[in-house]
């Protein structure tokens, strides 16, 4: 028999030893004994082009210096552990430009021997100029415009900077650390621009095993918030133009080295990388992260702020990934990618089941990692599994991840009943649940009160089993409340129709424009931060698209056919407040938010 497959989080935490000639960057799905669907587990929970916060209990990595890389189709994932701003930037840069990434993802086949793969027929600007003055790819001189020359140069830069990370992580030399942080930010931004240019959706997951330590130490918490606030905006793009260079750059020498652009009215930028931050109570840091991000984005160039120069809006949503809408989005995405035939009503019941199975008592939240694992496990057995089959799959997860509202003994009993092929008596339950007789006697009442648990009689003995979930009663039609002899006409049935406009560049925001009058739009700083909860509800559940469609609507758009450099009318930057777009959410009885 083969070795037992460990739980996904245990698998991730068990790293190889880089001191024994192992690489610091490892494939997430290593070939031996890997849990199934690890890539989907980490990829499905991420909201596109946002910072997603997820309450979970990730085990500390055996060696926190290890970073994981995974690539399937056109999606690349990086999974690493938080180690402070400098160490984390080093791990991220090392993963994005690792030998594994360069040999399997950013290959000459994908990029082109002379980076011709990033070109579009409509573009008349030479590729080298697009790389350097559009995407702002660093360390790419005239001598490095072929793939082989660029790879040799970029790996040399990578190795030099990572060596400095090892030297300066615990150093008090603030000047040297500051210079290294700038270089790492430039290296990472260059890498993510290339990933985006060839249509690869990129997501980085940062695991924070001890969020309690962050909460107790304001400096550590602020380090994490500042890391996200300073790093996320740099991973932005509009067409072939670096978003950070368009909005924030204030150095005249840098501003002269740009391609001209003409943004569309109400256009928005794309993020070249999505983010997930996970830890035991990380959602409690939502406000601190949003506030720090807002503060970081409060300064744009004066030319942008006063309307002299126009630029697209940069939106960086901060999403609580454990809420009712977030869980519904996960279920919708799994439904789409696996062509499951759940009805809208069944999906609603699935959300309720997941909130009950994976969320603490008296809350309306759940861990989306457990939702994905349960759904995928159930889908392995049936194309459209029942609610009972999904809960049975959930009961196979580690017990600490299932029904946290119950006591550990009650959870063992309930999970044993769900996994059983038939009714079980007292002695069988004690044996299979691996509990004592006294624990059984104390906790049986907790389990028999659950909706699906019912007693049966077999051979004169009482045994316990689970029944299929009982559907919620459907709402009776409007005519059911009218008297059978009434001549009153039933009121007309009014269907609530959602707006057919997609969230994005075409959606005017009242907060951003100051009302119906849009005359002042071009004079306001084009920055908005969508935060959730209490944020723009359009973002909670995105429209479903084809699974093979890239999340990059502006990838090759809006390029001006002009080979001239950008004008050099440079103005001294001054701070201006940004526009924060927030839309209150309405709480529903089922614990969700109104869409």
Coordinates of C-alpha atoms in Angstrom, one line a residue:
X1 CA 0.0 0.0 0.0
X2 CA 1.2 3.6 -0.8
X3 CA 2.0 6.1 1.8
X4 CA -1.1 8.0 3.2
X5 CA -1.6 11.4 1.6
X6 CA -1.3 14.2 4.2
X7 CA -3.8 17.0 4.6
X8 CA -3.2 19.9 2.2
X9 CA -1.9 22.3 4.8
X10 CA 0.3 19.7 6.4
X11 CA 1.7 18.9 3.0
X12 CA 2.5 22.6 2.3
X13 CA 4.1 23.1 5.8
X14 CA 6.4 20.1 5.3
X15 CA 9.2 21.7 3.3
X16 CA 12.4 20.2 1.9
X17 CA 15.7 21.3 3.4
X18 CA 17.5 23.9 1.2
X19 CA 20.6 23.4 3.3
X20 CA 20.9 20.0 1.8
X21 CA 21.1 21.2 -1.8
X22 CA 17.3 21.6 -2.3
X23 CA 16.0 24.7 -4.1
X24 CA 14.5 27.5 -2.2
X25 CA 11.7 27.5 -4.7
X26 CA 9.7 24.3 -4.9
X27 CA 6.8 23.1 -7.0
X28 CA 3.5 23.3 -5.0
X29 CA 2.4 19.9 -6.5
X30 CA 5.5 17.9 -6.1
X31 CA 5.3 14.5 -7.9
X32 CA 5.3 12.3 -4.9
X33 CA 2.3 11.8 -2.6
X34 CA 0.9 15.3 -3.3
X35 CA -2.8 16.0 -2.2
X36 CA -5.1 16.4 -5.2
X37 CA -6.3 19.8 -6.3
X38 CA -3.7 21.9 -4.5
X39 CA -3.6 24.4 -7.3
X40 CA -7.3 24.8 -7.3
X41 CA -7.4 25.1 -3.5
X42 CA -5.1 28.1 -3.6
X43 CA -6.3 29.6 -6.9
X44 CA -10.1 29.5 -6.5
X45 CA -10.3 31.5 -3.3
X46 CA -8.5 34.6 -4.8
X47 CA -10.6 37.5 -5.9
X48 CA -9.3 38.8 -9.2
X49 CA -7.1 41.8 -9.0
X50 CA -7.6 42.4 -5.3
X51 CA -6.2 41.8 -1.9
X52 CA -8.2 38.9 -0.4
X53 CA -8.1 38.3 3.4
X54 CA -8.9 34.8 4.6
X55 CA -9.1 33.5 8.2
X56 CA -7.4 30.2 8.3
X57 CA -4.9 28.4 10.5
X58 CA -1.9 27.8 8.3
X59 CA 0.9 25.7 9.9
X60 CA 4.3 27.4 9.9
X61 CA 6.5 26.1 7.2
X62 CA 9.3 23.8 8.4
X63 CA 11.6 26.3 6.6
X64 CA 10.1 29.7 6.2
X65 CA 12.6 30.6 3.4
X66 CA 10.9 28.2 1.0
X67 CA 8.5 29.6 -1.6
X68 CA 6.1 27.4 -3.7
X69 CA 5.3 27.8 -7.4
X70 CA 2.5 26.3 -9.4
X71 CA 1.5 26.8 -13.0
X72 CA -1.5 25.3 -14.8
X73 CA -2.7 26.6 -18.2
X74 CA -2.5 30.4 -18.0
X75 CA -2.5 30.7 -14.2
X76 CA 0.6 30.9 -12.0
X77 CA 0.5 30.8 -8.2
X78 CA 3.1 31.7 -5.6
X79 CA 2.7 30.6 -2.0
X80 CA 5.1 31.8 0.7
X81 CA 5.3 32.7 4.3
X82 CA 5.4 36.2 5.8
X83 CA 8.9 37.0 7.1
X84 CA 8.9 40.7 7.2
X85 CA 9.0 43.2 4.3
X86 CA 12.5 42.6 3.1
X87 CA 12.6 38.8 3.4
X88 CA 9.1 38.4 1.8
X89 CA 10.0 40.6 -1.2
X90 CA 13.1 38.5 -1.6
X91 CA 11.2 35.3 -1.6
X92 CA 8.6 36.7 -4.0
X93 CA 11.3 37.9 -6.5
X94 CA 13.1 34.6 -6.2
X95 CA 10.0 32.7 -7.0
X96 CA 8.8 34.8 -10.0
X97 CA 12.2 34.7 -11.6
X98 CA 13.4 31.3 -10.4
X99 CA 15.0 28.8 -12.7
X100 CA 11.7 26.8 -12.5
X101 CA 9.7 29.9 -13.6
X102 CA 12.2 30.8 -16.4
X103 CA 12.4 27.2 -17.7
X104 CA 8.7 26.4 -17.6
X105 CA 6.6 29.7 -17.6
X106 CA 8.6 32.7 -18.9
X107 CA 10.1 30.7 -21.7
X108 CA 11.3 31.9 -25.1
X109 CA 8.4 30.0 -26.6
X110 CA 6.0 32.1 -24.6
X111 CA 7.8 35.4 -24.7
X112 CA 9.5 35.1 -28.1
X113 CA 13.2 35.1 -28.8
X114 CA 13.1 38.9 -29.2
X115 CA 9.9 39.3 -27.0
X116 CA 7.8 39.5 -30.1
X117 CA 5.0 37.5 -28.4
X118 CA 4.0 40.6 -26.4
X119 CA 3.3 42.5 -29.7
X120 CA -0.1 43.1 -31.2
X121 CA -0.7 43.7 -34.9
X122 CA -2.1 47.1 -34.1
X123 CA 1.1 48.2 -32.4
X124 CA 3.6 50.2 -34.4
X125 CA 6.0 50.9 -31.6
X126 CA 9.1 48.7 -31.7
X127 CA 9.1 45.9 -29.1
X128 CA 12.2 47.1 -27.3
X129 CA 10.5 50.5 -26.7
X130 CA 7.4 48.8 -25.4
X131 CA 9.4 46.8 -23.0
X132 CA 11.5 49.7 -21.7
X133 CA 9.1 52.7 -22.0
X134 CA 5.8 51.0 -21.8
X135 CA 6.0 48.2 -19.4
X136 CA 9.0 49.8 -17.8
X137 CA 11.0 46.5 -17.7
X138 CA 14.2 47.1 -15.8
X139 CA 17.7 45.9 -16.5
X140 CA 16.8 45.6 -20.2
X141 CA 19.3 47.7 -22.3
X142 CA 19.9 47.4 -26.0
X143 CA 22.2 44.5 -25.3
X144 CA 19.4 42.6 -23.5
X145 CA 16.5 42.7 -26.0
X146 CA 16.9 39.0 -26.9
X147 CA 15.6 36.4 -24.6
X148 CA 18.9 34.7 -23.9
X149 CA 20.7 37.9 -23.1
X150 CA 17.8 39.2 -20.9
X151 CA 17.7 35.9 -19.0
X152 CA 21.4 36.0 -18.3
X153 CA 21.2 39.6 -17.1
X154 CA 18.1 39.2 -15.0
X155 CA 19.3 36.1 -13.2
X156 CA 22.6 37.9 -12.4
X157 CA 20.6 40.8 -10.9
X158 CA 18.3 38.3 -9.1
X159 CA 21.2 36.5 -7.5
X160 CA 22.9 39.7 -6.5
X161 CA 19.8 41.1 -4.8
X162 CA 18.9 37.8 -3.0
X163 CA 22.5 37.7 -1.6
X164 CA 21.9 41.2 -0.3
X165 CA 18.6 40.1 1.3
X166 CA 20.5 37.5 3.3
X167 CA 22.9 40.1 4.4
X168 CA 20.5 42.9 5.3
X169 CA 17.4 41.1 6.7
X170 CA 18.5 41.7 10.3
X171 CA 20.8 44.7 9.6
X172 CA 20.4 48.1 11.1
X173 CA 21.7 49.8 7.9
X174 CA 18.5 51.6 7.0
X175 CA 20.0 53.3 3.9
X176 CA 21.2 50.0 2.4
X177 CA 17.9 48.3 3.3
X178 CA 15.9 51.1 1.6
X179 CA 18.0 50.8 -1.6
X180 CA 17.5 47.1 -1.6
X181 CA 13.7 47.4 -1.1
X182 CA 13.6 49.8 -4.2
X183 CA 15.5 47.3 -6.3
X184 CA 13.4 44.4 -5.3
X185 CA 10.2 46.4 -6.0
X186 CA 11.6 47.2 -9.5
X187 CA 12.5 43.5 -10.1
X188 CA 9.1 42.2 -9.0
X189 CA 7.3 44.9 -11.1
X190 CA 9.3 44.0 -14.1
X191 CA 8.5 40.3 -13.7
X192 CA 4.8 40.8 -13.2
X193 CA 4.6 43.0 -16.2
X194 CA 6.0 40.2 -18.4
X195 CA 3.6 37.6 -16.8
X196 CA 0.7 39.9 -17.6
X197 CA 1.9 40.8 -21.1
X198 CA 1.7 37.2 -22.2
X199 CA -1.7 36.6 -20.6
X200 CA -0.8 34.8 -17.4
X201 CA -3.0 35.4 -14.4
X202 CA -0.7 35.7 -11.3
X203 CA -1.7 35.3 -7.7
X204 CA 0.5 35.4 -4.6
X205 CA -0.6 33.9 -1.3
X206 CA 1.1 35.2 1.9
X207 CA 0.7 32.9 4.9
X208 CA 0.8 34.5 8.3
X209 CA 0.7 31.7 10.8
X210 CA 0.7 33.9 13.9
X211 CA -1.6 36.9 13.4
X212 CA -1.9 37.2 17.2
X213 CA 1.7 38.3 17.3
X214 CA 0.9 41.0 14.7
X215 CA -2.1 42.2 16.8
X216 CA 0.0 42.5 19.9
X217 CA 2.9 44.3 18.2
X218 CA 1.8 47.5 16.3
X219 CA 5.2 47.7 14.5
X220 CA 4.8 44.2 13.1
X221 CA 1.2 44.9 12.0
X222 CA 2.2 48.2 10.4
X223 CA 5.1 46.4 8.5
X224 CA 2.5 44.1 6.9
X225 CA 0.2 46.9 6.1
X226 CA 2.9 49.0 4.6
X227 CA 4.2 46.0 2.6
X228 CA 0.9 45.6 0.9
X229 CA 0.3 49.3 0.4
X230 CA 3.7 49.9 -1.2
X231 CA 3.8 46.7 -3.2
X232 CA 0.3 46.2 -4.7
X233 CA 0.1 49.6 -6.5
X234 CA 3.4 48.9 -8.3
X235 CA 1.8 45.8 -9.9
X236 CA -0.6 47.8 -12.1
X237 CA -0.9 48.3 -15.9
X238 CA -3.0 50.0 -18.5
X239 CA -2.6 48.5 -21.9
X240 CA 1.2 48.4 -22.3
X241 CA 1.8 51.2 -19.8
X242 CA 3.1 50.8 -16.3
X243 CA 0.3 52.0 -14.0
X244 CA 2.7 53.2 -11.3
X245 CA 4.7 55.2 -13.8
X246 CA 1.5 56.8 -15.1
X247 CA 0.2 57.9 -11.7
X248 CA 2.9 58.2 -9.1
X249 CA 6.3 58.7 -10.7
X250 CA 7.6 62.2 -10.0
X251 CA 11.2 62.0 -11.1
X252 CA 11.7 64.0 -14.3
X253 CA 14.3 61.6 -15.8
X254 CA 11.9 58.7 -15.4
X255 CA 8.9 60.6 -16.7
X256 CA 10.7 61.5 -19.9
X257 CA 11.1 57.8 -20.6
X258 CA 7.5 56.9 -21.3
X259 CA 5.4 56.1 -24.3
X260 CA 2.5 58.6 -25.0
X261 CA -1.0 57.4 -24.1
X262 CA -4.6 58.5 -24.4
X263 CA -6.7 56.9 -21.8
X264 CA -10.4 56.4 -22.4
X265 CA -12.9 58.3 -20.2
X266 CA -13.6 56.4 -16.9
X267 CA -11.0 53.8 -17.8
X268 CA -9.5 51.6 -15.0
X269 CA -6.1 49.9 -14.7
X270 CA -5.5 46.2 -14.3
X271 CA -3.4 44.7 -11.5
X272 CA -0.7 42.4 -12.8
X273 CA -1.0 40.3 -9.7
X274 CA -3.7 39.4 -7.2
X275 CA -3.0 38.9 -3.5
X276 CA -4.3 36.5 -0.8
X277 CA -3.3 37.0 2.8
X278 CA -4.2 34.2 5.2
X279 CA -3.9 33.8 8.9
X280 CA -6.0 32.9 12.0
X281 CA -7.6 36.3 12.4
X282 CA -6.3 38.2 9.4
X283 CA -9.7 39.7 8.5
X284 CA -9.6 41.7 11.7
X285 CA -6.7 43.6 10.1
X286 CA -9.0 44.7 7.2
X287 CA -9.4 48.3 8.4
X288 CA -5.7 48.7 9.1
X289 CA -4.7 47.4 5.7
X290 CA -7.3 49.6 3.9
X291 CA -6.4 52.7 5.9
X292 CA -2.7 52.2 5.1
X293 CA -3.4 51.6 1.5
X294 CA -5.5 54.7 1.3
X295 CA -2.8 56.8 2.9
X296 CA -0.2 55.4 0.5
X297 CA -2.3 56.4 -2.5
X298 CA -3.0 59.9 -1.4
X299 CA -0.2 61.5 -3.4
X300 CA -0.3 61.6 -7.2
X301 CA 1.6 63.9 -9.5
X302 CA 0.2 67.4 -9.5
X303 CA -0.4 67.1 -13.3
X304 CA -2.7 64.2 -12.6
X305 CA -4.5 65.8 -9.7
X306 CA -5.3 69.1 -11.3
X307 CA -6.4 67.5 -14.6
X308 CA -3.5 68.7 -16.7
X309 CA -2.7 65.1 -17.4
X310 CA -5.3 62.3 -17.5
X311 CA -4.8 58.8 -16.3
X312 CA -7.1 55.7 -15.6
X313 CA -8.4 55.0 -12.2
X314 CA -6.5 52.5 -10.0
X315 CA -8.8 50.4 -7.9
X316 CA -7.4 48.0 -5.3
X317 CA -10.3 46.2 -3.5
X318 CA -9.6 44.7 0.0
X319 CA -12.0 41.8 0.2
X320 CA -13.0 39.7 3.2
X321 CA -12.9 36.2 1.6
X322 CA -14.9 34.5 4.4
X323 CA -18.2 36.3 4.0
X324 CA -21.5 35.0 2.5
X325 CA -20.9 36.7 -0.9
X326 CA -17.3 35.4 -1.0
X327 CA -18.4 31.8 -0.3
X328 CA -21.1 32.2 -2.9
X329 CA -18.5 33.4 -5.5
X330 CA -16.3 30.3 -4.7
X331 CA -19.3 28.0 -5.2
X332 CA -20.2 29.7 -8.5
X333 CA -16.7 29.4 -9.8
X334 CA -16.4 25.7 -8.9
X335 CA -19.9 25.2 -10.5
X336 CA -18.7 26.9 -13.7
X337 CA -15.3 25.2 -14.1
X338 CA -16.8 21.7 -13.4
X339 CA -20.1 22.2 -15.2
X340 CA -22.1 21.2 -12.1
X341 CA -25.9 21.4 -12.6
X342 CA -26.9 23.0 -9.3
X343 CA -29.9 25.2 -9.4
X344 CA -29.6 28.7 -7.9
X345 CA -31.7 27.5 -5.0
X346 CA -29.3 24.6 -4.4
X347 CA -26.3 26.9 -4.6
X348 CA -27.9 29.1 -1.9
X349 CA -28.4 26.0 0.3
X350 CA -24.8 25.0 -0.4
X351 CA -23.6 28.4 0.9
X352 CA -25.6 27.9 4.1
X353 CA -24.2 24.4 4.5
X354 CA -20.7 25.7 4.1
X355 CA -21.2 28.5 6.6
X356 CA -22.5 26.0 9.1
X357 CA -19.8 23.4 8.4
X358 CA -16.7 25.6 8.3
X359 CA -17.6 28.7 10.3
X360 CA -17.5 29.4 14.1
X361 CA -20.9 29.5 15.9
X362 CA -23.0 32.6 15.6
X363 CA -21.1 33.9 12.6
X364 CA -21.8 34.3 8.9
X365 CA -18.3 33.4 7.8
X366 CA -16.4 30.3 6.6
X367 CA -13.0 29.3 5.4
X368 CA -13.1 29.1 1.6
X369 CA -10.2 26.6 1.5
X370 CA -12.5 24.1 3.2
X371 CA -15.3 24.9 0.8
X372 CA -13.1 24.2 -2.2
X373 CA -11.7 21.0 -0.8
X374 CA -15.2 19.6 0.0
X375 CA -16.8 20.6 -3.3
X376 CA -13.9 19.1 -5.3
X377 CA -14.0 15.9 -3.3
X378 CA -17.7 15.5 -3.8
X379 CA -17.4 16.3 -7.5
X380 CA -14.9 13.4 -7.8
X381 CA -17.9 11.1 -7.0
X382 CA -20.6 12.8 -8.9
X383 CA -21.0 15.4 -11.6
X384 CA -23.6 17.2 -9.5
X385 CA -23.4 15.9 -5.9
X386 CA -26.2 16.4 -3.5
X387 CA -26.0 18.5 -0.4
X388 CA -25.7 15.4 1.7
X389 CA -22.8 14.2 -0.5
X390 CA -21.0 17.6 0.0
X391 CA -21.4 17.4 3.7
X392 CA -20.1 13.8 3.7
X393 CA -17.1 15.1 1.8
X394 CA -16.6 17.9 4.3
X395 CA -16.6 15.3 7.1
X396 CA -13.5 13.7 5.6
X397 CA -11.5 16.9 6.3
X398 CA -9.3 17.1 9.4
X399 CA -11.7 17.3 12.4
X400 CA -10.4 20.7 13.5
X401 CA -11.7 22.1 10.2
X402 CA -15.2 20.7 10.3
X403 CA -18.1 22.0 12.4
X404 CA -16.0 24.2 14.7
X405 CA -19.3 25.2 16.5
X406 CA -19.4 21.7 18.1
X407 CA -17.2 20.3 20.8
X408 CA -14.3 18.0 19.5
X409 CA -16.1 14.9 20.7
X410 CA -19.4 15.9 19.1
X411 CA -17.6 16.6 15.8
X412 CA -16.0 13.2 15.8
X413 CA -19.4 11.5 16.4
X414 CA -21.1 13.5 13.7
X415 CA -18.3 13.1 11.2
X416 CA -18.4 9.3 11.9
X417 CA -22.1 9.1 11.2
X418 CA -21.8 11.1 8.0
X419 CA -19.0 8.8 6.7
X420 CA -20.8 5.6 7.7
X421 CA -22.5 3.4 5.2
X422 CA -25.3 2.6 7.6
X423 CA -26.7 3.0 11.1
X424 CA -24.2 2.7 14.0
X425 CA -24.8 1.6 17.5
X426 CA -23.1 2.8 20.7
X427 CA -20.1 0.5 20.7
X428 CA -19.5 1.0 16.9
X429 CA -19.6 4.8 17.3
X430 CA -17.2 4.7 20.2
X431 CA -14.8 2.5 18.2
X432 CA -15.0 4.4 14.9
X433 CA -14.9 7.8 16.5
X434 CA -12.0 6.8 18.7
X435 CA -13.6 8.3 21.9
X436 CA -14.3 7.0 25.4
X437 CA -17.6 5.7 26.6
X438 CA -17.9 8.5 29.0
X439 CA -17.3 11.1 26.3
X440 CA -20.0 9.4 24.2
X441 CA -22.5 9.6 27.0
X442 CA -21.8 13.2 27.6
X443 CA -21.9 14.4 24.0
X444 CA -24.6 12.2 22.4
X445 CA -27.3 14.7 23.2
X446 CA -25.3 17.4 21.2
X447 CA -25.3 15.2 18.2
X448 CA -28.8 13.8 18.3
X449 CA -30.2 17.4 18.3
X450 CA -28.6 18.0 14.8
X451 CA -31.1 18.1 11.9
X452 CA -29.7 15.1 10.0
X453 CA -29.2 12.7 12.9
X454 CA -32.0 10.3 13.6
X455 CA -32.4 7.1 15.7
X456 CA -33.5 3.8 14.1
X457 CA -34.3 0.4 15.6
X458 CA -32.4 -2.6 14.4
X459 CA -32.8 -6.0 16.1
X460 CA -34.3 -4.4 19.1
X461 CA -31.4 -2.0 19.6
X462 CA -31.4 1.8 19.0
X463 CA -28.8 2.9 16.4
X464 CA -28.0 6.2 14.9
X465 CA -27.8 7.4 11.2
X466 CA -28.0 10.5 9.1
X467 CA -30.9 11.4 6.7
X468 CA -30.8 13.5 3.6
X469 CA -31.0 17.2 4.2
X470 CA -34.6 18.4 4.3
X471 CA -35.2 21.2 1.7
X472 CA -36.4 24.5 3.0
X473 CA -40.1 25.1 2.2
X474 CA -40.6 27.1 -0.9
X475 CA -42.3 30.5 -0.6
X476 CA -46.0 30.0 -1.6
X477 CA -47.3 32.0 -4.6
X478 CA -48.8 35.4 -4.0
X479 CA -52.3 33.9 -4.6
X480 CA -51.9 31.6 -1.6
X481 CA -52.6 34.5 0.8
X482 CA -55.9 35.5 -1.0
X483 CA -59.3 34.1 0.1
X484 CA -60.7 31.5 -2.3
X485 CA -63.8 33.6 -2.6
X486 CA -62.0 36.9 -3.0
X487 CA -62.5 38.9 -6.2
X488 CA -59.3 40.8 -5.5
X489 CA -56.7 40.6 -8.2
X490 CA -53.3 39.3 -7.3
X491 CA -50.7 42.1 -7.3
X492 CA -48.4 42.0 -10.3
X493 CA -45.2 40.0 -9.9
X494 CA -42.3 42.4 -10.1
X495 CA -38.9 40.9 -10.9
X496 CA -35.9 42.6 -9.5
X497 CA -33.6 43.1 -12.4
X498 CA -29.9 43.6 -11.8
X499 CA -28.1 46.2 -13.7
X500 CA -26.7 44.9 -17.0
X501 CA -23.6 47.0 -16.7
X502 CA -20.4 45.3 -15.7
X503 CA -18.5 46.7 -12.8
X504 CA -15.4 48.5 -14.2
X505 CA -14.5 51.3 -16.5
X506 CA -18.1 52.0 -17.6
X507 CA -19.6 52.3 -14.2
X508 CA -19.7 55.9 -13.0
X509 CA -19.3 56.1 -9.2
X510 CA -21.3 58.8 -7.4
X511 CA -18.6 59.1 -4.8
X512 CA -16.0 59.5 -7.5
X513 CA -17.9 62.1 -9.5
X514 CA -19.7 63.9 -6.8
X515 CA -23.1 63.3 -8.2
X516 CA -24.7 63.3 -11.7
X517 CA -22.5 66.2 -12.7
X518 CA -19.4 64.7 -14.2
X519 CA -17.8 67.9 -15.1
X520 CA -15.2 67.7 -12.4
X521 CA -14.1 64.2 -13.0
X522 CA -10.9 65.0 -14.8
X523 CA -9.8 67.3 -12.0
X524 CA -10.0 64.6 -9.3
X525 CA -7.2 62.2 -8.5
X526 CA -8.0 58.9 -10.3
X527 CA -7.5 56.6 -7.3
X528 CA -10.2 54.6 -5.6
X529 CA -10.0 51.9 -3.0
X530 CA -12.8 49.4 -2.8
X531 CA -13.1 47.8 0.6
X532 CA -15.3 45.0 1.7
X533 CA -17.3 44.7 3.9
X534 CA -18.9 48.1 3.5
X535 CA -17.6 48.4 0.0
X536 CA -18.8 48.4 -3.5
X537 CA -21.1 45.4 -3.7
X538 CA -20.7 45.0 -7.4
X539 CA -17.3 43.5 -6.6
X540 CA -18.5 40.8 -4.2
X541 CA -19.6 38.4 -7.0
X542 CA -18.0 38.9 -10.4
X543 CA -19.7 38.0 -13.6
X544 CA -18.7 34.4 -14.6
X545 CA -16.6 34.1 -17.7
X546 CA -15.1 31.3 -19.6
X547 CA -12.6 29.4 -17.5
X548 CA -9.9 29.9 -20.2
X549 CA -10.5 33.7 -20.4
X550 CA -7.7 35.9 -19.0
X551 CA -8.5 38.4 -16.3
X552 CA -6.8 41.1 -18.3
X553 CA -9.3 43.3 -20.3
X554 CA -6.8 46.0 -21.1
X555 CA -3.9 43.8 -22.0
X556 CA -3.2 45.1 -25.5
X557 CA -5.4 48.2 -25.6
X558 CA -5.0 51.9 -25.9
X559 CA -1.6 52.0 -27.4
X560 CA -0.9 55.3 -29.2
X561 CA 0.6 54.8 -32.6
X562 CA 3.5 57.2 -31.9
X563 CA 7.2 56.4 -31.4
X564 CA 7.9 59.8 -29.9
X565 CA 8.9 60.1 -26.2
X566 CA 6.4 61.5 -23.7
X567 CA 6.5 65.3 -23.4
X568 CA 8.7 66.6 -20.7
X569 CA 6.3 69.0 -19.1
X570 CA 7.1 67.9 -15.6
X571 CA 5.5 69.5 -12.5
X572 CA 6.6 69.1 -8.9
X573 CA 4.3 66.6 -7.1
X574 CA 2.1 67.7 -4.3
X575 CA -0.1 65.6 -2.1
X576 CA -3.8 65.4 -3.0
X577 CA -6.5 63.3 -1.3
X578 CA -7.8 60.3 -3.2
X579 CA -11.4 59.3 -3.8
X580 CA -12.5 56.4 -1.7
X581 CA -15.5 54.6 -3.2
X582 CA -17.6 52.8 -0.6
X583 CA -21.1 51.4 -0.9
X584 CA -22.9 50.2 2.2
X585 CA -24.0 46.6 2.2
X586 CA -27.4 45.3 3.4
X587 CA -27.2 42.3 5.7
X588 CA -29.6 39.5 4.9
X589 CA -31.3 37.1 7.3
X590 CA -29.2 34.3 6.0
X591 CA -26.1 36.1 7.1
X592 CA -25.2 37.2 3.6
X593 CA -25.0 40.6 2.0
X594 CA -27.4 41.9 -0.5
X595 CA -25.9 41.8 -4.0

